[in-house]
PDB file of C-alpha atoms in Angstrom:
ATOM      1  CA  UNK B   1      89.631  95.427  83.752  1.00 56.00           C
ATOM      2  CA  UNK B   2      89.678  98.384  86.156  1.00 73.00           C
ATOM      3  CA  UNK B   3      92.684  98.736  88.478  1.00 86.00           C
ATOM      4  CA  UNK B   4      92.606  96.717  91.683  1.00 95.00           C
ATOM      5  CA  UNK B   5      93.754  98.420  94.851  1.00 97.00           C
ATOM      6  CA  UNK B   6      95.984  96.260  97.034  1.00 98.00           C
ATOM      7  CA  UNK B   7      96.314  97.570 100.589  1.00 98.00           C
ATOM      8  CA  UNK B   8      98.969  96.235 102.942  1.00 98.00           C
ATOM      9  CA  UNK B   9      97.713  97.225 106.385  1.00 98.00           C
ATOM     10  CA  UNK B  10      99.983  97.063 109.402  1.00 97.00           C
ATOM     11  CA  UNK B  11      97.887  95.843 112.335  1.00 96.00           C
ATOM     12  CA  UNK B  12     100.535  96.181 115.045  1.00 94.00           C
ATOM     13  CA  UNK B  13     102.616  93.527 116.794  1.00 91.00           C
ATOM     14  CA  UNK B  14      99.689  91.462 118.093  1.00 89.00           C
ATOM     15  CA  UNK B  15      97.936  93.473 120.801  1.00 92.00           C
ATOM     16  CA  UNK B  16      94.436  94.130 119.351  1.00 94.00           C
ATOM     17  CA  UNK B  17      94.340  97.536 121.053  1.00 95.00           C
ATOM     18  CA  UNK B  18      97.237  98.734 118.882  1.00 96.00           C
ATOM     19  CA  UNK B  19      95.571  98.424 115.480  1.00 97.00           C
ATOM     20  CA  UNK B  20      94.786 101.802 113.926  1.00 97.00           C
ATOM     21  CA  UNK B  21      91.338 103.081 113.002  1.00 97.00           C
ATOM     22  CA  UNK B  22      92.550 103.569 109.433  1.00 98.00           C
ATOM     23  CA  UNK B  23      93.530  99.902 109.135  1.00 98.00           C
ATOM     24  CA  UNK B  24      90.173  98.779 110.552  1.00 97.00           C
ATOM     25  CA  UNK B  25      88.272 100.995 108.103  1.00 97.00           C
ATOM     26  CA  UNK B  26      90.238  99.642 105.140  1.00 97.00           C
ATOM     27  CA  UNK B  27      89.644  96.042 106.205  1.00 97.00           C
ATOM     28  CA  UNK B  28      85.940  96.621 106.803  1.00 97.00           C
ATOM     29  CA  UNK B  29      85.441  98.224 103.368  1.00 97.00           C
ATOM     30  CA  UNK B  30      87.545  95.788 101.324  1.00 97.00           C
ATOM     31  CA  UNK B  31      86.050  93.350  98.843  1.00 97.00           C
ATOM     32  CA  UNK B  32      88.660  90.727  99.754  1.00 97.00           C
ATOM     33  CA  UNK B  33      90.652  90.340 102.959  1.00 97.00           C
ATOM     34  CA  UNK B  34      93.630  87.979 102.930  1.00 97.00           C
ATOM     35  CA  UNK B  35      95.021  86.387 106.098  1.00 94.00           C
ATOM     36  CA  UNK B  36      98.744  85.482 106.041  1.00 94.00           C
ATOM     37  CA  UNK B  37      99.627  82.093 107.549  1.00 93.00           C
ATOM     38  CA  UNK B  38     102.886  80.141 107.716  1.00 86.00           C
ATOM     39  CA  UNK B  39     101.189  76.874 106.773  1.00 84.00           C
ATOM     40  CA  UNK B  40      97.720  75.513 106.101  1.00 81.00           C
ATOM     41  CA  UNK B  41      95.574  75.248 109.229  1.00 77.00           C
ATOM     42  CA  UNK B  42      97.911  77.375 111.319  1.00 82.00           C
ATOM     43  CA  UNK B  43      96.362  80.410 113.059  1.00 83.00           C
ATOM     44  CA  UNK B  44      97.157  83.880 111.733  1.00 90.00           C
ATOM     45  CA  UNK B  45      98.302  86.469 114.288  1.00 90.00           C
ATOM     46  CA  UNK B  46      97.191  89.274 111.967  1.00 93.00           C
ATOM     47  CA  UNK B  47      93.745  87.718 111.642  1.00 94.00           C
ATOM     48  CA  UNK B  48      93.407  87.338 115.414  1.00 93.00           C
ATOM     49  CA  UNK B  49      93.934  91.095 115.760  1.00 95.00           C
ATOM     50  CA  UNK B  50      91.171  91.749 113.232  1.00 95.00           C
ATOM     51  CA  UNK B  51      88.773  89.291 114.886  1.00 94.00           C
ATOM     52  CA  UNK B  52      88.906  91.305 118.109  1.00 94.00           C
ATOM     53  CA  UNK B  53      87.156  94.128 116.250  1.00 96.00           C
ATOM     54  CA  UNK B  54      85.493  92.890 113.064  1.00 95.00           C
ATOM     55  CA  UNK B  55      83.654  89.830 111.776  1.00 94.00           C
ATOM     56  CA  UNK B  56      84.785  89.664 108.156  1.00 94.00           C
ATOM     57  CA  UNK B  57      85.450  86.825 105.744  1.00 94.00           C
ATOM     58  CA  UNK B  58      89.155  86.168 105.239  1.00 95.00           C
ATOM     59  CA  UNK B  59      91.081  84.146 102.680  1.00 95.00           C
ATOM     60  CA  UNK B  60      94.161  82.363 104.069  1.00 95.00           C
ATOM     61  CA  UNK B  61      97.370  82.913 102.096  1.00 96.00           C
ATOM     62  CA  UNK B  62     100.318  80.670 102.867  1.00 95.00           C
ATOM     63  CA  UNK B  63     103.673  82.446 103.155  1.00 93.00           C
ATOM     64  CA  UNK B  64     106.314  79.687 103.441  1.00 89.00           C
ATOM     65  CA  UNK B  65     108.852  80.293 106.214  1.00 85.00           C
ATOM     66  CA  UNK B  66     111.858  79.966 103.930  1.00 85.00           C
ATOM     67  CA  UNK B  67     114.773  81.987 102.598  1.00 84.00           C
ATOM     68  CA  UNK B  68     114.262  80.437  99.171  1.00 89.00           C
ATOM     69  CA  UNK B  69     112.678  83.363  97.358  1.00 91.00           C
ATOM     70  CA  UNK B  70     112.005  81.399  94.191  1.00 95.00           C
ATOM     71  CA  UNK B  71     110.070  78.729  96.071  1.00 96.00           C
ATOM     72  CA  UNK B  72     108.185  81.319  98.140  1.00 95.00           C
ATOM     73  CA  UNK B  73     107.120  83.214  95.044  1.00 95.00           C
ATOM     74  CA  UNK B  74     106.009  80.045  93.274  1.00 96.00           C
ATOM     75  CA  UNK B  75     103.744  79.187  96.235  1.00 96.00           C
ATOM     76  CA  UNK B  76     102.258  82.692  96.227  1.00 97.00           C
ATOM     77  CA  UNK B  77     101.799  82.595  92.450  1.00 97.00           C
ATOM     78  CA  UNK B  78      99.894  79.320  92.618  1.00 97.00           C
ATOM     79  CA  UNK B  79      97.507  80.715  95.219  1.00 97.00           C
ATOM     80  CA  UNK B  80      96.933  83.914  93.253  1.00 97.00           C
ATOM     81  CA  UNK B  81      96.183  81.926  90.106  1.00 97.00           C
ATOM     82  CA  UNK B  82      93.634  79.848  92.032  1.00 97.00           C
ATOM     83  CA  UNK B  83      92.022  82.997  93.433  1.00 97.00           C
ATOM     84  CA  UNK B  84      92.036  84.864  90.113  1.00 96.00           C
ATOM     85  CA  UNK B  85      88.240  84.599  89.581  1.00 96.00           C
ATOM     86  CA  UNK B  86      87.729  86.372  92.910  1.00 96.00           C
ATOM     87  CA  UNK B  87      90.333  89.129  92.766  1.00 96.00           C
ATOM     88  CA  UNK B  88      89.575  89.996  89.140  1.00 95.00           C
ATOM     89  CA  UNK B  89      86.121  91.138  90.298  1.00 94.00           C
ATOM     90  CA  UNK B  90      87.406  93.091  93.305  1.00 96.00           C
ATOM     91  CA  UNK B  91      88.086  96.809  93.540  1.00 96.00           C
ATOM     92  CA  UNK B  92      89.764  96.857  96.965  1.00 97.00           C
ATOM     93  CA  UNK B  93      91.778  94.093  98.633  1.00 98.00           C
ATOM     94  CA  UNK B  94      93.648  94.058 101.947  1.00 98.00           C
ATOM     95  CA  UNK B  95      96.481  92.008 103.383  1.00 98.00           C
ATOM     96  CA  UNK B  96      96.822  92.666 107.127  1.00 97.00           C
ATOM     97  CA  UNK B  97     100.369  92.134 108.389  1.00 96.00           C
ATOM     98  CA  UNK B  98     101.721  92.224 111.916  1.00 93.00           C
ATOM     99  CA  UNK B  99     103.870  95.216 112.775  1.00 94.00           C
ATOM    100  CA  UNK B 100     104.312  97.931 110.181  1.00 96.00           C
ATOM    101  CA  UNK B 101     103.386  97.577 106.511  1.00 96.00           C
ATOM    102  CA  UNK B 102     106.701  98.920 105.189  1.00 95.00           C
ATOM    103  CA  UNK B 103     109.169  97.196 107.531  1.00 94.00           C
ATOM    104  CA  UNK B 104     110.031  93.533 106.871  1.00 91.00           C
ATOM    105  CA  UNK B 105     106.433  93.034 105.715  1.00 90.00           C
ATOM    106  CA  UNK B 106     105.439  89.905 103.778  1.00 90.00           C
ATOM    107  CA  UNK B 107     103.136  92.104 101.728  1.00 94.00           C
ATOM    108  CA  UNK B 108     106.103  93.201  99.593  1.00 95.00           C
ATOM    109  CA  UNK B 109     106.570  89.664  98.238  1.00 96.00           C
ATOM    110  CA  UNK B 110     102.849  89.209  97.654  1.00 97.00           C
ATOM    111  CA  UNK B 111     102.660  92.520  95.807  1.00 97.00           C
ATOM    112  CA  UNK B 112     105.641  91.703  93.594  1.00 96.00           C
ATOM    113  CA  UNK B 113     104.162  88.386  92.464  1.00 97.00           C
ATOM    114  CA  UNK B 114     100.662  89.792  92.021  1.00 97.00           C
ATOM    115  CA  UNK B 115     101.941  92.782  90.037  1.00 97.00           C
ATOM    116  CA  UNK B 116     103.326  90.301  87.511  1.00 96.00           C
ATOM    117  CA  UNK B 117      99.809  88.950  86.957  1.00 96.00           C
ATOM    118  CA  UNK B 118      98.027  92.316  87.133  1.00 95.00           C
ATOM    119  CA  UNK B 119     100.337  95.162  85.984  1.00 94.00           C
ATOM    120  CA  UNK B 120      97.693  97.783  86.835  1.00 94.00           C
ATOM    121  CA  UNK B 121      97.609  96.712  90.505  1.00 96.00           C
ATOM    122  CA  UNK B 122      97.671  99.787  92.757  1.00 97.00           C
ATOM    123  CA  UNK B 123      99.549  99.611  96.071  1.00 97.00           C
ATOM    124  CA  UNK B 124      98.636 101.403  99.295  1.00 98.00           C
ATOM    125  CA  UNK B 125     100.477 101.036 102.605  1.00 98.00           C
ATOM    126  CA  UNK B 126      98.829 101.689 105.958  1.00 98.00           C
ATOM    127  CA  UNK B 127     101.411 102.006 108.755  1.00 97.00           C
ATOM    128  CA  UNK B 128     101.213 100.050 111.981  1.00 97.00           C
ATOM    129  CA  UNK B 129     102.982  99.892 115.345  1.00 96.00           C
ATOM    130  CA  UNK B 130     106.291  98.030 115.004  1.00 95.00           C
ATOM    131  CA  UNK B 131     107.391  95.224 117.310  1.00 92.00           C
ATOM    132  CA  UNK B 132     110.333  97.220 118.670  1.00 94.00           C
ATOM    133  CA  UNK B 133     108.026 100.118 119.582  1.00 95.00           C
ATOM    134  CA  UNK B 134     105.878  97.823 121.701  1.00 95.00           C
ATOM    135  CA  UNK B 135     108.957  96.108 123.152  1.00 94.00           C
ATOM    136  CA  UNK B 136     110.306  99.470 124.284  1.00 94.00           C
ATOM    137  CA  UNK B 137     106.970 100.369 125.833  1.00 94.00           C
ATOM    138  CA  UNK B 138     106.681  97.027 127.631  1.00 93.00           C
ATOM    139  CA  UNK B 139     110.150  97.404 129.143  1.00 93.00           C
ATOM    140  CA  UNK B 140     109.449 101.059 130.022  1.00 92.00           C
ATOM    141  CA  UNK B 141     112.556 102.179 128.155  1.00 88.00           C
ATOM    142  CA  UNK B 142     113.307 105.146 125.910  1.00 91.00           C
ATOM    143  CA  UNK B 143     115.220 103.347 123.178  1.00 90.00           C
ATOM    144  CA  UNK B 144     117.054 106.302 121.666  1.00 91.00           C
ATOM    145  CA  UNK B 145     117.649 109.885 122.772  1.00 90.00           C
ATOM    146  CA  UNK B 146     119.376 113.018 121.469  1.00 91.00           C
ATOM    147  CA  UNK B 147     122.078 112.113 118.965  1.00 92.00           C
ATOM    148  CA  UNK B 148     121.804 108.350 119.435  1.00 93.00           C
ATOM    149  CA  UNK B 149     121.940 106.350 116.217  1.00 95.00           C
ATOM    150  CA  UNK B 150     119.193 103.733 116.412  1.00 96.00           C
ATOM    151  CA  UNK B 151     119.290 100.692 114.114  1.00 97.00           C
ATOM    152  CA  UNK B 152     116.721  98.023 113.331  1.00 97.00           C
ATOM    153  CA  UNK B 153     118.559  94.828 112.397  1.00 97.00           C
ATOM    154  CA  UNK B 154     117.220  91.445 111.188  1.00 96.00           C
ATOM    155  CA  UNK B 155     118.609  88.435 113.016  1.00 95.00           C
ATOM    156  CA  UNK B 156     118.155  86.520 109.770  1.00 93.00           C
ATOM    157  CA  UNK B 157     121.190  88.328 108.335  1.00 95.00           C
ATOM    158  CA  UNK B 158     124.646  86.783 108.682  1.00 96.00           C
ATOM    159  CA  UNK B 159     126.357  87.071 112.060  1.00 96.00           C
ATOM    160  CA  UNK B 160     129.070  89.174 110.427  1.00 97.00           C
ATOM    161  CA  UNK B 161     126.500  91.612 108.969  1.00 97.00           C
ATOM    162  CA  UNK B 162     124.676  91.855 112.299  1.00 97.00           C
ATOM    163  CA  UNK B 163     127.910  92.544 114.186  1.00 97.00           C
ATOM    164  CA  UNK B 164     128.901  95.231 111.689  1.00 97.00           C
ATOM    165  CA  UNK B 165     125.540  96.973 112.002  1.00 97.00           C
ATOM    166  CA  UNK B 166     125.665  96.813 115.790  1.00 97.00           C
ATOM    167  CA  UNK B 167     129.133  98.347 115.932  1.00 96.00           C
ATOM    168  CA  UNK B 168     127.949 101.414 114.018  1.00 95.00           C
ATOM    169  CA  UNK B 169     124.994 102.350 116.246  1.00 96.00           C
ATOM    170  CA  UNK B 170     124.290 103.637 119.749  1.00 95.00           C
ATOM    171  CA  UNK B 171     121.168 101.541 120.258  1.00 96.00           C
ATOM    172  CA  UNK B 172     119.446  98.789 118.344  1.00 97.00           C
ATOM    173  CA  UNK B 173     116.456  96.522 118.012  1.00 97.00           C
ATOM    174  CA  UNK B 174     117.447  93.076 116.783  1.00 97.00           C
ATOM    175  CA  UNK B 175     114.481  91.283 115.233  1.00 95.00           C
ATOM    176  CA  UNK B 176     114.201  87.477 115.340  1.00 93.00           C
ATOM    177  CA  UNK B 177     117.394  86.896 117.364  1.00 95.00           C
ATOM    178  CA  UNK B 178     116.569  83.174 117.427  1.00 93.00           C
ATOM    179  CA  UNK B 179     117.742  82.999 113.807  1.00 93.00           C
ATOM    180  CA  UNK B 180     121.344  83.491 114.983  1.00 95.00           C
ATOM    181  CA  UNK B 181     121.175  80.470 117.271  1.00 94.00           C
ATOM    182  CA  UNK B 182     124.375  79.870 119.228  1.00 94.00           C
ATOM    183  CA  UNK B 183     126.031  82.801 117.431  1.00 96.00           C
ATOM    184  CA  UNK B 184     123.709  85.304 119.110  1.00 96.00           C
ATOM    185  CA  UNK B 185     125.746  85.852 122.273  1.00 96.00           C
ATOM    186  CA  UNK B 186     129.243  86.130 120.699  1.00 96.00           C
ATOM    187  CA  UNK B 187     127.897  88.369 117.913  1.00 97.00           C
ATOM    188  CA  UNK B 188     126.270  90.838 120.304  1.00 97.00           C
ATOM    189  CA  UNK B 189     129.138  90.770 122.813  1.00 96.00           C
ATOM    190  CA  UNK B 190     131.734  91.374 120.085  1.00 96.00           C
ATOM    191  CA  UNK B 191     129.915  94.588 119.106  1.00 96.00           C
ATOM    192  CA  UNK B 192     129.679  95.876 122.689  1.00 90.00           C
ATOM    193  CA  UNK B 193     129.995  97.022 125.337  1.00 95.00           C
ATOM    194  CA  UNK B 194     126.268  97.376 126.072  1.00 96.00           C
ATOM    195  CA  UNK B 195     124.890  99.091 129.162  1.00 94.00           C
ATOM    196  CA  UNK B 196     121.423  97.593 128.681  1.00 93.00           C
ATOM    197  CA  UNK B 197     120.365  94.308 127.122  1.00 95.00           C
ATOM    198  CA  UNK B 198     116.740  93.212 127.128  1.00 95.00           C
ATOM    199  CA  UNK B 199     114.756  90.696 125.131  1.00 96.00           C
ATOM    200  CA  UNK B 200     110.988  90.740 124.740  1.00 95.00           C
ATOM    201  CA  UNK B 201     109.349  87.524 123.583  1.00 94.00           C
ATOM    202  CA  UNK B 202     105.826  87.638 122.088  1.00 90.00           C
ATOM    203  CA  UNK B 203     105.267  91.320 122.892  1.00 88.00           C
ATOM    204  CA  UNK B 204     101.556  92.007 123.263  1.00 83.00           C
ATOM    205  CA  UNK B 205     100.640  88.328 122.838  1.00 84.00           C
ATOM    206  CA  UNK B 206      99.787  85.531 125.281  1.00 88.00           C
ATOM    207  CA  UNK B 207     102.971  84.247 126.869  1.00 90.00           C
ATOM    208  CA  UNK B 208     104.787  87.566 126.694  1.00 92.00           C
ATOM    209  CA  UNK B 209     108.109  87.482 128.535  1.00 94.00           C
ATOM    210  CA  UNK B 210     110.811  90.061 129.283  1.00 95.00           C
ATOM    211  CA  UNK B 211     114.367  88.808 129.830  1.00 95.00           C
ATOM    212  CA  UNK B 212     117.053  91.183 131.123  1.00 94.00           C
ATOM    213  CA  UNK B 213     120.848  91.149 131.153  1.00 93.00           C
ATOM    214  CA  UNK B 214     123.082  88.224 130.076  1.00 94.00           C
ATOM    215  CA  UNK B 215     120.202  85.680 130.042  1.00 95.00           C
ATOM    216  CA  UNK B 216     118.645  87.722 127.206  1.00 96.00           C
ATOM    217  CA  UNK B 217     121.500  86.570 124.957  1.00 96.00           C
ATOM    218  CA  UNK B 218     120.686  82.894 125.345  1.00 92.00           C
ATOM    219  CA  UNK B 219     119.296  81.649 122.007  1.00 83.00           C
ATOM    220  CA  UNK B 220     115.513  82.048 122.359  1.00 78.00           C
ATOM    221  CA  UNK B 221     113.131  79.369 121.126  1.00 84.00           C
ATOM    222  CA  UNK B 222     110.527  82.030 120.373  1.00 85.00           C
ATOM    223  CA  UNK B 223     110.500  83.313 116.782  1.00 84.00           C
ATOM    224  CA  UNK B 224     108.584  86.485 117.707  1.00 87.00           C
ATOM    225  CA  UNK B 225     111.313  88.080 119.815  1.00 93.00           C
ATOM    226  CA  UNK B 226     112.990  91.475 119.833  1.00 95.00           C
ATOM    227  CA  UNK B 227     116.335  92.183 121.470  1.00 96.00           C
ATOM    228  CA  UNK B 228     116.861  95.771 122.651  1.00 97.00           C
ATOM    229  CA  UNK B 229     120.430  97.033 123.080  1.00 96.00           C
ATOM    230  CA  UNK B 230     121.806 100.378 124.218  1.00 95.00           C
ATOM    231  CA  UNK B 231     125.342 101.559 124.955  1.00 93.00           C
ATOM    232  CA  UNK B 232     124.214 104.137 127.514  1.00 83.00           C
ATOM    233  CA  UNK B 233     121.854 103.143 130.319  1.00 75.00           C
ATOM    234  CA  UNK B 234     118.235 103.233 129.209  1.00 68.00           C
ATOM    235  CA  UNK B 235     116.077 105.766 130.981  1.00 59.00           C
TER     236      UNK B 235
END
């Protein structure tokens, strides 16, 4: 069997205008296009970006929203086994992911499981616009300047790990702050002081909202949120 190319294409944070031409070309030329979803029947943000430009067949792939890596991989493995007759005949396959393909991308898990079934699988990453880049643009802020140390931190990490990372940087983008729940405010405040605090919910998507100052540290209900922090006033 000839090698199968697996392309993880970053399609941006949700605004269809931010997908790259390279990602669109790869998707259009692929033999199989997967669409990541959190559960069966749920819409895919990545697919909605594609649909604004292309009319291609997609295959939904369920990525369970869980921290249980063993369970997640077993779900992915089952789907890949079911789809084996299709991907064994393909030369090029694409998994579009929101944001960038190499930063907190679900494609890494999919690739790891698939590589176990097809050792000759070839990986290609197509970069995309990250959520914090769009958040900065929406708030009209320069997130880091000069010698600023800028950190990208997952809110899914422990509060202690988040606080430690925040203390060591000049500015930060905290992804998925909702994961910290009631610990969000004390964690961020303990690592301060901060001259600017802003939270962008659903950047580039319907229902986008920008929250500034102390209210931005209230635990958000929105999963797709980015908290921007800076010790010096943002320009």
